[in-house]
Every structure is written in structure tokens, then in C-alpha cells.
Amino acid sequence: MKNNTLTGIQVTPVEKSKIDQVDFENLIFGQVFTDHMLVCDYVDGEWQRPEIIPYQSIQLDPSARVFHYGQAIFEGMKAYKDDQDDIWLFRPDENYIRFNKSSKRLAIPEFPEDYFFEGLKSIVQLEKDWAKKGRGNSLYLRPFVIATESSLVAAPSTHYKFMIICSPAKSYYAGEVRVKIAESFSRAADGGVGYAKAAGNYAAQFYPTNLAKEKGFQQIIWTDANSHEYLEEAGTMNIFFRIEDTLLTAPNNDRILDGVTRKSIIKLAEDKGINVEVRKIAVKEIVEAAENNTLKEIFGSGTAAVINPIAGFSYKEKEYNLPHVEDSYAGHLKKALMDIQYNISEDKFGWRYKI
Ligand SMILES: Cc1ncc(COP(=O)(O)O)c(C=O)c1O
């Protein structure tokens, strides 16, 4: 049976939901998917109408270009359910802008705005029971595009598939995070694709991150590719440093992902009267601050964890531990951000988007 959602996207519903088989208390990030997915193909030079169908495998020719040349980009965002059962997205306009920035850099045709937002609304409305109430619970949304044309020619595809898949998530706690500052490997280069959410950026991090893990570190803090003297971002997070009472973060450039959480934290911190400096941060400065005990906090920011405090770092075989800080900036800012996301506090900046 086919029917239509309010927004007019055609929906082919599953015969029976699998929601009863899911243990929502013990979710591992990104492993359980909802009943449906949104698909939209690019053929004949245009994006066709999006459709919602039961979640299923897709079939591609082995020569599909995504497999050989990595022409693929994605976004990561969350839907939050409040105590009245209303569902909210957080600054989805920012994800949409970044989605098309990434697409443009990877020579993928940009995705129409109304399809993106109609698509998000329709799939989230349909899967609303998968978003559970309670702080930390969310429905993680993964819009992405892959190049589907069958051909080994190293050139942009003429066919693409856009999809949105949804995965229920619990609050993400990475445990005590210790990081290694990159001294030789790089995540991104000047003029490259670091600012895009290109699939290959993540694959390229796996090997150096594995080496760091073997030494007991969970993540790498990436430094600039030219000198390795300046701190840029960490794994799938942007990064903040607190020296005395000043919060520091690196400015965006073409190597760094322009994080939605990062820009929201800067705004919230300034609003709370915290002194924020967006400027180049030398490794040397952080090492010195750790040595003279003025380095109070380091934390990563991103959609998955919101804010992830970092307990210590290593640089040139030396390890540095962060002090335990009561009333941390990380704690205050995380609470302020989540209160907005879960419709608990006033939305002073107009960041919430109702589904
Ligand atoms: C490389 C990288 N940096 C930073 C972030 C944080 O961005 P956001 O706050 O938009 O999730 C992400 C996650 O999306 C990422 O993949």
C-alpha cells in the first residue's frame, strides 16, 4: 500500500515495525536503524522526487564510482524529543549549507533545499516513535550522497543517490579521553577537502588513529599539515582549550570542518560573558600552559557527544594531565546547549526547528 505524508513525499510503509525488537537502553551508536529510509536519485541531470521506502540494502554495480574514487559526502544531525512529545532539530539550516558546500567540493550536484527539509520532516515524523524522551536520547540522522554511475573512468559521476537513514542513539560517553597531538600525520591539506564532510577524510584518519590507540590514546588532535605547530581539530570534533578563564578555539580554514556545535558554543560562551578567542593556537602555547598549570580544560565539540572533556594529551613522547575542574566550562556549556536542544530553555538565538 502506498500513501502520502503531509508534505507530499510518497511513503511505502513497512508491513510490520521492528521497533519492539530494539533494546533502547543498550544502544550502540550507529548500529540500529529505523524501519524506513529516504531515497532520491539524480538522473538525467536532475534530482528526482524523494521517496520513503522500507529500510533495506541497496544494489550497486561493482564499478559504481563511489567504490573507486570515493565520491561521497554526508551530514550528521539529531532529532530531540521534548517532554511534550514534540520533536526538534538543532540548526538544520547549517547542516544543509554544509551539505552543499561538501557536495560542491566533491563535484556532486547540489541538493534542493525543499527536498532536504521536506525529506527530513517526513522521515522524522514517520519514525517519531524511535526518538525517545529524556536527556541524551535522540534520533541520529545521516543524510548522504554517493556516486552511483557504473564506470571506472576517474571523472564525476552522472548518477547519484541521496539518502537519509535514521538511528536511535543514547547519550554518548566516550569514557576518559586522552589524545595524542599529531606530529607527522595530517588530516587535511591547504586547498584540500578538510572542510567538507567527504567520506575519504574519515577513512584517512583510521590508520593514524589506530596507531595512537595502540599507545593508549583514543583520538588525535590534528595539527596544520605544513608545520604541525598549530592545533586544529580532533577526530570528529572541533576542539577548545581553556587557559585561565579564556576559551580558545582555532579559526575555520579549508582544513577544518565548520562544526555546528563549535559555532553554537562560541555564541553561548560569549553570551555567558566568557572571554572567547578564535585564533591560531600553537602547540607550544598549550604545552607551556600545561606545564605552568594555567591550562584548565580541553574539550571536543560535535553533534555526537555535544562536548567531550579531554583528560590528558601527549606530545613528543611526554604526557600531560589536565586538572579536575569543578564548575567546568565544558559542563556549563554542555548543559546550556542541551537545554536548548531538548526545548527546556528559551531559544534565544532561534536555533530550534520544530518537526
Ligand atoms: C571532522 C569533524 N570535525 C568536527 C565535527 C563537529 O561538527 P558538528 O558540530 O557540526 O557535528 C565533525 C562532526 O560532524 C567532524 O566530522
mmCIF file of C-alpha atoms and ligand atoms in Angstrom, residues 76 95 98 187 197 202 205 233-238 257-262 301-304, ligand 1:
data_model
loop_
_atom_site.group_PDB
_atom_site.id
_atom_site.type_symbol
_atom_site.label_atom_id
_atom_site.label_comp_id
_atom_site.label_asym_id
_atom_site.label_seq_id
_atom_site.Cartn_x
_atom_site.Cartn_y
_atom_site.Cartn_z
ATOM 1 C CA GLY A 76 25.281 14.129 10.857
ATOM 2 C CA ASN A 95 23.759 21.213 8.044
ATOM 3 C CA ARG A 98 27.472 22.452 4.793
ATOM 4 C CA ARG A 187 44.087 15.026 8.340
ATOM 5 C CA LYS A 197 32.296 16.084 5.131
ATOM 6 C CA TYR A 202 37.362 9.766 7.720
ATOM 7 C CA GLN A 205 42.139 9.120 9.802
ATOM 8 C CA GLU A 233 40.621 19.688 15.432
ATOM 9 C CA ALA A 234 40.259 16.228 16.940
ATOM 10 C CA GLY A 235 38.836 13.130 15.266
ATOM 11 C CA THR A 236 35.223 14.022 14.541
ATOM 12 C CA MET A 237 35.210 17.008 16.854
ATOM 13 C CA ASN A 238 36.320 20.609 16.899
ATOM 14 C CA LEU A 257 35.185 21.209 9.460
ATOM 15 C CA ASP A 258 32.988 24.187 10.317
ATOM 16 C CA GLY A 259 31.170 22.499 13.232
ATOM 17 C CA VAL A 260 27.628 23.492 14.142
ATOM 18 C CA THR A 261 28.338 22.649 17.791
ATOM 19 C CA ARG A 262 31.555 24.716 17.715
ATOM 20 C CA SER A 301 32.655 19.547 20.375
ATOM 21 C CA GLY A 302 30.420 17.766 17.907
ATOM 22 C CA THR A 303 26.889 16.541 17.289
ATOM 23 C CA ALA A 304 27.572 13.024 18.615
HETATM 24 C C1 LIG B 1 35.962 16.286 11.271
HETATM 25 C C2 LIG B 1 34.863 16.822 12.126
HETATM 26 N N1 LIG B 1 35.092 17.922 12.862
HETATM 27 C C3 LIG B 1 34.127 18.467 13.627
HETATM 28 C C4 LIG B 1 32.866 17.900 13.704
HETATM 29 C C5 LIG B 1 31.800 18.552 14.542
HETATM 30 O O1 LIG B 1 30.813 19.137 13.735
HETATM 31 P P1 LIG B 1 29.319 19.318 14.245
HETATM 32 O O2 LIG B 1 29.411 20.116 15.484
HETATM 33 O O3 LIG B 1 28.626 20.052 13.139
HETATM 34 O O4 LIG B 1 28.778 17.954 14.478
HETATM 35 C C6 LIG B 1 32.592 16.752 12.979
HETATM 36 C C7 LIG B 1 31.264 16.094 13.055
HETATM 37 O O5 LIG B 1 30.407 16.391 12.311
HETATM 38 C C8 LIG B 1 33.600 16.197 12.149
HETATM 39 O O6 LIG B 1 33.361 15.113 11.412
#
